[in-house]
Amino acid sequence: MNAPGPTPHRAVEPHRPEIGDKLNWLRAAVLGANDGLLSTAGLVLGVAAATTDRPAILIAGVASLVAGAGSMAIGEYVSVSTQRDTEKALIVKEARELEETPEAELDELVGLYTAKGLSEETARRVAEELHAVDPLAAHLEAELGIDAEALTNPVSAAVSSAISFALGAVIPLLAIFAPATLRVPVIGVLTLVGLILAGFISARLGGADPRPAVRRLVVGGVAAMVVTYGIGLLLGTSVT
């Protein structure tokens, strides 16, 4: 009888530390593109309803693009920096607790693993083995869900948000060069196409059904465009 061969190695899915930063970058990019598309389209529609002067509409649209991209970048940088500062403070706190009360921290880790369904004996063995290798990493993952090597990056979030905002804003700006009689419907159609794409991409990135995301964006986008266009008509009529 032949002796059994060695157990084949199973392929292990790589989990790279930078995945958290990548997801953060993608989130900022999707939000920026959607905001750039919708806010610029609303502004351009409002101005186009009040005047057919192409240079005036273009100046308003470009100003919206520049101001919006800058605002999105600053907002993302401040927000993500605050999150990163909080993560760093939690890491320092956990490291201090491990240094001052290592036995209590070990018992805490055992309790966390027993709460997840492990037996007391198995949980203690796992906790002790993890403590022997990298106790701080074990506590950060089990208690806080933090990876000290993959903290959120405010710079990448700010840059991706600004670039995606500008790319989204370009779509309604292109419609400014359409003939005056077609300008408003072209802006509306291009914006709807952009909203559908933004909803579809954001849902796919999150592994969700794209239909609800697309529906929310389209309904909200149409409402925003109708309101801004109506305000533009009213202001244009009152001014003239």
mmCIF file of C-alpha atoms in Angstrom:
data_model
loop_
_atom_site.group_PDB
_atom_site.id
_atom_site.type_symbol
_atom_site.label_atom_id
_atom_site.label_comp_id
_atom_site.label_asym_id
_atom_site.label_seq_id
_atom_site.Cartn_x
_atom_site.Cartn_y
_atom_site.Cartn_z
ATOM 1 C CA MET A 1 0.000 0.000 0.000
ATOM 2 C CA ASN A 2 1.441 3.313 -1.011
ATOM 3 C CA ALA A 3 2.136 5.845 1.694
ATOM 4 C CA PRO A 4 0.056 8.984 1.445
ATOM 5 C CA GLY A 5 1.834 11.847 -0.246
ATOM 6 C CA PRO A 6 2.319 15.257 1.269
ATOM 7 C CA THR A 7 -0.743 17.370 1.805
ATOM 8 C CA PRO A 8 -1.014 19.844 -1.060
ATOM 9 C CA HIS A 9 -0.687 23.491 -0.151
ATOM 10 C CA ARG A 10 -3.796 25.549 -0.609
ATOM 11 C CA ALA A 11 -3.515 28.842 -2.356
ATOM 12 C CA VAL A 12 -3.692 31.630 0.166
ATOM 13 C CA GLU A 13 -5.449 34.795 -0.873
ATOM 14 C CA PRO A 14 -3.077 37.702 -0.325
ATOM 15 C CA HIS A 15 -4.274 40.395 2.077
ATOM 16 C CA ARG A 16 -1.993 43.343 1.540
ATOM 17 C CA PRO A 17 -1.880 46.108 4.152
ATOM 18 C CA GLU A 18 -2.612 48.808 1.583
ATOM 19 C CA ILE A 19 -6.118 47.482 0.804
ATOM 20 C CA GLY A 20 -7.651 49.839 3.388
ATOM 21 C CA ASP A 21 -6.005 52.840 1.782
ATOM 22 C CA LYS A 22 -7.120 51.635 -1.654
ATOM 23 C CA LEU A 23 -10.752 51.420 -0.541
ATOM 24 C CA ASN A 24 -10.471 54.873 1.002
ATOM 25 C CA TRP A 25 -9.079 56.220 -2.275
ATOM 26 C CA LEU A 26 -11.905 54.628 -4.277
ATOM 27 C CA ARG A 27 -14.562 55.971 -1.919
ATOM 28 C CA ALA A 28 -13.224 59.513 -2.208
ATOM 29 C CA ALA A 29 -12.999 59.200 -5.997
ATOM 30 C CA VAL A 30 -16.598 58.020 -6.423
ATOM 31 C CA LEU A 31 -17.976 60.700 -4.102
ATOM 32 C CA GLY A 32 -15.917 63.389 -5.794
ATOM 33 C CA ALA A 33 -17.053 62.420 -9.292
ATOM 34 C CA ASN A 34 -20.704 62.378 -8.261
ATOM 35 C CA ASP A 35 -20.458 65.730 -6.489
ATOM 36 C CA GLY A 36 -18.571 67.350 -9.357
ATOM 37 C CA LEU A 37 -21.092 66.107 -11.885
ATOM 38 C CA LEU A 38 -24.216 67.105 -10.008
ATOM 39 C CA SER A 39 -23.149 70.419 -8.472
ATOM 40 C CA THR A 40 -21.665 71.723 -11.720
ATOM 41 C CA ALA A 41 -24.638 70.548 -13.760
ATOM 42 C CA GLY A 42 -27.014 72.286 -11.365
ATOM 43 C CA LEU A 43 -25.053 75.531 -11.506
ATOM 44 C CA VAL A 44 -24.711 75.469 -15.286
ATOM 45 C CA LEU A 45 -28.419 74.719 -15.725
ATOM 46 C CA GLY A 46 -29.372 77.564 -13.401
ATOM 47 C CA VAL A 47 -27.183 80.047 -15.286
ATOM 48 C CA ALA A 48 -28.280 78.686 -18.684
ATOM 49 C CA ALA A 49 -31.913 79.211 -17.700
ATOM 50 C CA ALA A 50 -31.197 82.853 -16.896
ATOM 51 C CA THR A 51 -29.019 83.696 -19.912
ATOM 52 C CA THR A 52 -27.859 82.306 -23.245
ATOM 53 C CA ASP A 53 -24.529 84.114 -23.003
ATOM 54 C CA ARG A 54 -22.037 81.258 -23.503
ATOM 55 C CA PRO A 55 -18.977 83.020 -21.950
ATOM 56 C CA ALA A 56 -20.991 83.799 -18.801
ATOM 57 C CA ILE A 57 -22.142 80.173 -18.495
ATOM 58 C CA LEU A 58 -18.612 78.894 -19.136
ATOM 59 C CA ILE A 59 -17.075 81.202 -16.521
ATOM 60 C CA ALA A 60 -19.645 80.067 -13.955
ATOM 61 C CA GLY A 61 -19.009 76.411 -14.790
ATOM 62 C CA VAL A 62 -15.231 76.677 -14.628
ATOM 63 C CA ALA A 63 -15.429 78.619 -11.367
ATOM 64 C CA SER A 64 -17.626 75.859 -9.962
ATOM 65 C CA LEU A 65 -15.122 73.219 -11.069
ATOM 66 C CA VAL A 66 -12.120 74.956 -9.507
ATOM 67 C CA ALA A 67 -13.850 75.927 -6.258
ATOM 68 C CA GLY A 68 -15.532 72.548 -5.889
ATOM 69 C CA ALA A 69 -12.378 70.536 -6.514
ATOM 70 C CA GLY A 70 -10.490 72.615 -3.962
ATOM 71 C CA SER A 71 -13.282 72.330 -1.426
ATOM 72 C CA MET A 72 -13.543 68.560 -1.875
ATOM 73 C CA ALA A 73 -9.785 68.132 -1.506
ATOM 74 C CA ILE A 74 -9.605 70.207 1.674
ATOM 75 C CA GLY A 75 -12.679 68.532 3.136
ATOM 76 C CA GLU A 76 -11.349 65.038 2.469
ATOM 77 C CA TYR A 77 -7.906 65.920 3.807
ATOM 78 C CA VAL A 78 -9.280 67.343 7.052
ATOM 79 C CA SER A 79 -11.753 64.490 7.530
ATOM 80 C CA VAL A 80 -9.301 61.671 6.827
ATOM 81 C CA SER A 81 -6.550 63.398 8.837
ATOM 82 C CA THR A 82 -8.879 63.453 11.841
ATOM 83 C CA GLN A 83 -9.570 59.751 11.368
ATOM 84 C CA ARG A 84 -5.855 59.004 11.076
ATOM 85 C CA ASP A 85 -5.067 61.037 14.209
ATOM 86 C CA THR A 86 -7.718 59.068 16.094
ATOM 87 C CA GLU A 87 -6.243 55.779 14.902
ATOM 88 C CA LYS A 88 -2.757 56.843 16.001
ATOM 89 C CA ALA A 89 -4.044 57.882 19.427
ATOM 90 C CA LEU A 90 -5.734 54.499 19.883
ATOM 91 C CA ILE A 91 -2.516 52.713 18.915
ATOM 92 C CA VAL A 92 -0.534 54.706 21.502
ATOM 93 C CA LYS A 93 -3.175 53.992 24.155
ATOM 94 C CA GLU A 94 -3.191 50.253 23.412
ATOM 95 C CA ALA A 95 0.614 50.089 23.470
ATOM 96 C CA ARG A 96 0.684 51.815 26.862
ATOM 97 C CA GLU A 97 -1.905 49.414 28.296
ATOM 98 C CA LEU A 98 0.107 46.421 27.053
ATOM 99 C CA GLU A 99 3.217 47.780 28.731
ATOM 100 C CA GLU A 100 1.536 48.619 32.043
ATOM 101 C CA THR A 101 -0.912 45.688 32.418
ATOM 102 C CA PRO A 102 0.128 42.860 30.081
ATOM 103 C CA GLU A 103 -1.698 40.117 31.997
ATOM 104 C CA ALA A 104 -4.966 42.027 32.038
ATOM 105 C CA GLU A 105 -4.613 42.708 28.322
ATOM 106 C CA LEU A 106 -4.010 39.011 27.686
ATOM 107 C CA ASP A 107 -7.168 38.128 29.612
ATOM 108 C CA GLU A 108 -9.042 40.751 27.613
ATOM 109 C CA LEU A 109 -7.903 39.165 24.353
ATOM 110 C CA VAL A 110 -8.982 35.745 25.622
ATOM 111 C CA GLY A 111 -12.394 37.182 26.397
ATOM 112 C CA LEU A 112 -12.692 38.626 22.912
ATOM 113 C CA TYR A 113 -11.974 35.272 21.311
ATOM 114 C CA THR A 114 -14.326 33.354 23.605
ATOM 115 C CA ALA A 115 -17.031 35.879 22.695
ATOM 116 C CA LYS A 116 -16.473 34.905 19.069
ATOM 117 C CA GLY A 117 -17.193 31.257 19.850
ATOM 118 C CA LEU A 118 -13.844 29.720 20.816
ATOM 119 C CA SER A 119 -13.552 27.585 23.899
ATOM 120 C CA GLU A 120 -11.724 29.049 26.885
ATOM 121 C CA GLU A 121 -8.780 26.726 26.369
ATOM 122 C CA THR A 122 -8.471 27.423 22.628
ATOM 123 C CA ALA A 123 -8.974 31.154 23.090
ATOM 124 C CA ARG A 124 -6.197 31.326 25.684
ATOM 125 C CA ARG A 125 -3.821 29.298 23.530
ATOM 126 C CA VAL A 126 -4.484 31.554 20.524
ATOM 127 C CA ALA A 127 -4.096 34.704 22.616
ATOM 128 C CA GLU A 128 -0.830 33.513 24.147
ATOM 129 C CA GLU A 129 0.625 32.587 20.755
ATOM 130 C CA LEU A 130 -0.351 35.972 19.312
ATOM 131 C CA HIS A 131 1.094 37.754 22.354
ATOM 132 C CA ALA A 132 4.352 35.929 21.795
ATOM 133 C CA VAL A 133 4.591 37.252 18.222
ATOM 134 C CA ASP A 134 3.042 40.755 18.137
ATOM 135 C CA PRO A 135 0.679 41.588 21.011
ATOM 136 C CA LEU A 136 -0.031 45.121 19.790
ATOM 137 C CA ALA A 137 -1.111 43.988 16.335
ATOM 138 C CA ALA A 138 -3.296 41.281 17.876
ATOM 139 C CA HIS A 139 -5.111 43.738 20.148
ATOM 140 C CA LEU A 140 -5.514 46.392 17.469
ATOM 141 C CA GLU A 141 -7.122 43.872 15.111
ATOM 142 C CA ALA A 142 -9.324 42.126 17.685
ATOM 143 C CA GLU A 143 -10.414 45.171 19.684
ATOM 144 C CA LEU A 144 -10.381 48.060 17.229
ATOM 145 C CA GLY A 145 -10.160 46.611 13.721
ATOM 146 C CA ILE A 146 -7.040 48.685 13.036
ATOM 147 C CA ASP A 147 -3.977 47.675 11.040
ATOM 148 C CA ALA A 148 -1.079 49.862 12.152
ATOM 149 C CA GLU A 149 0.606 49.371 8.766
ATOM 150 C CA ALA A 150 -2.441 50.421 6.743
ATOM 151 C CA LEU A 151 -3.732 53.627 8.287
ATOM 152 C CA THR A 152 -5.927 55.881 6.185
ATOM 153 C CA ASN A 153 -4.004 58.298 3.959
ATOM 154 C CA PRO A 154 -5.395 61.861 3.843
ATOM 155 C CA VAL A 155 -3.214 62.897 0.890
ATOM 156 C CA SER A 156 -4.427 60.133 -1.428
ATOM 157 C CA ALA A 157 -8.029 60.817 -0.413
ATOM 158 C CA ALA A 158 -7.662 64.549 -1.084
ATOM 159 C CA VAL A 159 -5.952 64.116 -4.463
ATOM 160 C CA SER A 160 -8.372 61.464 -5.724
ATOM 161 C CA SER A 161 -11.357 63.510 -4.579
ATOM 162 C CA ALA A 162 -10.154 66.674 -6.331
ATOM 163 C CA ILE A 163 -9.301 64.890 -9.588
ATOM 164 C CA SER A 164 -12.549 62.926 -9.686
ATOM 165 C CA PHE A 165 -14.568 66.078 -8.926
ATOM 166 C CA ALA A 166 -12.923 67.846 -11.856
ATOM 167 C CA LEU A 167 -13.550 64.887 -14.172
ATOM 168 C CA GLY A 168 -17.194 64.743 -13.142
ATOM 169 C CA ALA A 169 -17.609 68.493 -13.611
ATOM 170 C CA VAL A 170 -16.218 68.344 -17.155
ATOM 171 C CA ILE A 171 -19.266 66.372 -18.366
ATOM 172 C CA PRO A 172 -21.854 69.163 -17.983
ATOM 173 C CA LEU A 173 -19.286 71.762 -19.054
ATOM 174 C CA LEU A 174 -19.015 70.094 -22.460
ATOM 175 C CA ALA A 175 -22.709 70.760 -23.065
ATOM 176 C CA ILE A 176 -22.079 74.517 -22.903
ATOM 177 C CA PHE A 177 -20.721 74.360 -26.456
ATOM 178 C CA ALA A 178 -23.998 72.971 -27.807
ATOM 179 C CA PRO A 179 -26.325 75.382 -29.663
ATOM 180 C CA ALA A 180 -28.300 77.635 -27.305
ATOM 181 C CA THR A 181 -31.615 75.927 -28.153
ATOM 182 C CA LEU A 182 -30.195 72.492 -27.269
ATOM 183 C CA ARG A 183 -27.953 73.481 -24.382
ATOM 184 C CA VAL A 184 -30.338 72.693 -21.520
ATOM 185 C CA PRO A 185 -31.500 69.256 -22.759
ATOM 186 C CA VAL A 186 -27.914 68.277 -23.638
ATOM 187 C CA ILE A 187 -26.769 69.205 -20.129
ATOM 188 C CA GLY A 188 -29.617 67.149 -18.694
ATOM 189 C CA VAL A 189 -28.898 64.079 -20.825
ATOM 190 C CA LEU A 190 -25.144 64.125 -20.235
ATOM 191 C CA THR A 191 -25.652 64.572 -16.506
ATOM 192 C CA LEU A 192 -28.096 61.663 -16.324
ATOM 193 C CA VAL A 193 -25.641 59.424 -18.173
ATOM 194 C CA GLY A 194 -22.895 60.477 -15.751
ATOM 195 C CA LEU A 195 -25.126 59.810 -12.721
ATOM 196 C CA ILE A 196 -25.991 56.348 -14.008
ATOM 197 C CA LEU A 197 -22.316 55.552 -14.498
ATOM 198 C CA ALA A 198 -21.417 56.909 -11.043
ATOM 199 C CA GLY A 199 -24.143 54.861 -9.380
ATOM 200 C CA PHE A 200 -23.200 51.711 -11.259
ATOM 201 C CA ILE A 201 -19.479 52.040 -10.522
ATOM 202 C CA SER A 202 -19.971 52.865 -6.826
ATOM 203 C CA ALA A 203 -22.264 49.861 -6.366
ATOM 204 C CA ARG A 204 -19.874 47.515 -8.153
ATOM 205 C CA LEU A 205 -16.965 48.711 -6.047
ATOM 206 C CA GLY A 206 -18.943 47.815 -2.948
ATOM 207 C CA GLY A 207 -20.211 44.534 -4.369
ATOM 208 C CA ALA A 208 -23.843 45.691 -4.180
ATOM 209 C CA ASP A 209 -26.786 45.641 -6.570
ATOM 210 C CA PRO A 210 -26.303 48.712 -8.817
ATOM 211 C CA ARG A 211 -30.026 49.330 -9.381
ATOM 212 C CA PRO A 212 -30.827 50.989 -6.024
ATOM 213 C CA ALA A 213 -27.686 53.144 -6.239
ATOM 214 C CA VAL A 214 -28.500 54.260 -9.785
ATOM 215 C CA ARG A 215 -32.116 54.948 -8.833
ATOM 216 C CA ARG A 216 -31.144 57.109 -5.862
ATOM 217 C CA LEU A 217 -28.659 59.145 -7.865
ATOM 218 C CA VAL A 218 -30.985 59.663 -10.816
ATOM 219 C CA VAL A 219 -33.980 60.686 -8.681
ATOM 220 C CA GLY A 220 -31.893 63.038 -6.544
ATOM 221 C CA GLY A 221 -30.039 64.410 -9.559
ATOM 222 C CA VAL A 222 -33.194 65.120 -11.545
ATOM 223 C CA ALA A 223 -34.760 66.862 -8.543
ATOM 224 C CA ALA A 224 -31.670 69.032 -8.052
ATOM 225 C CA MET A 225 -31.501 69.981 -11.729
ATOM 226 C CA VAL A 226 -35.211 70.835 -11.891
ATOM 227 C CA VAL A 227 -34.924 73.075 -8.826
ATOM 228 C CA THR A 228 -31.826 74.919 -10.038
ATOM 229 C CA TYR A 229 -33.255 75.331 -13.541
ATOM 230 C CA GLY A 230 -36.495 76.722 -12.089
ATOM 231 C CA ILE A 231 -34.601 79.184 -9.915
ATOM 232 C CA GLY A 232 -32.587 80.271 -12.935
ATOM 233 C CA LEU A 233 -35.777 80.890 -14.913
ATOM 234 C CA LEU A 234 -37.283 82.945 -12.116
ATOM 235 C CA LEU A 235 -34.160 85.021 -11.599
ATOM 236 C CA GLY A 236 -33.666 85.501 -15.320
ATOM 237 C CA THR A 237 -37.234 86.685 -15.764
ATOM 238 C CA SER A 238 -37.075 89.042 -12.803
ATOM 239 C CA VAL A 239 -33.765 90.548 -13.921
ATOM 240 C CA THR A 240 -34.909 91.118 -17.472
#
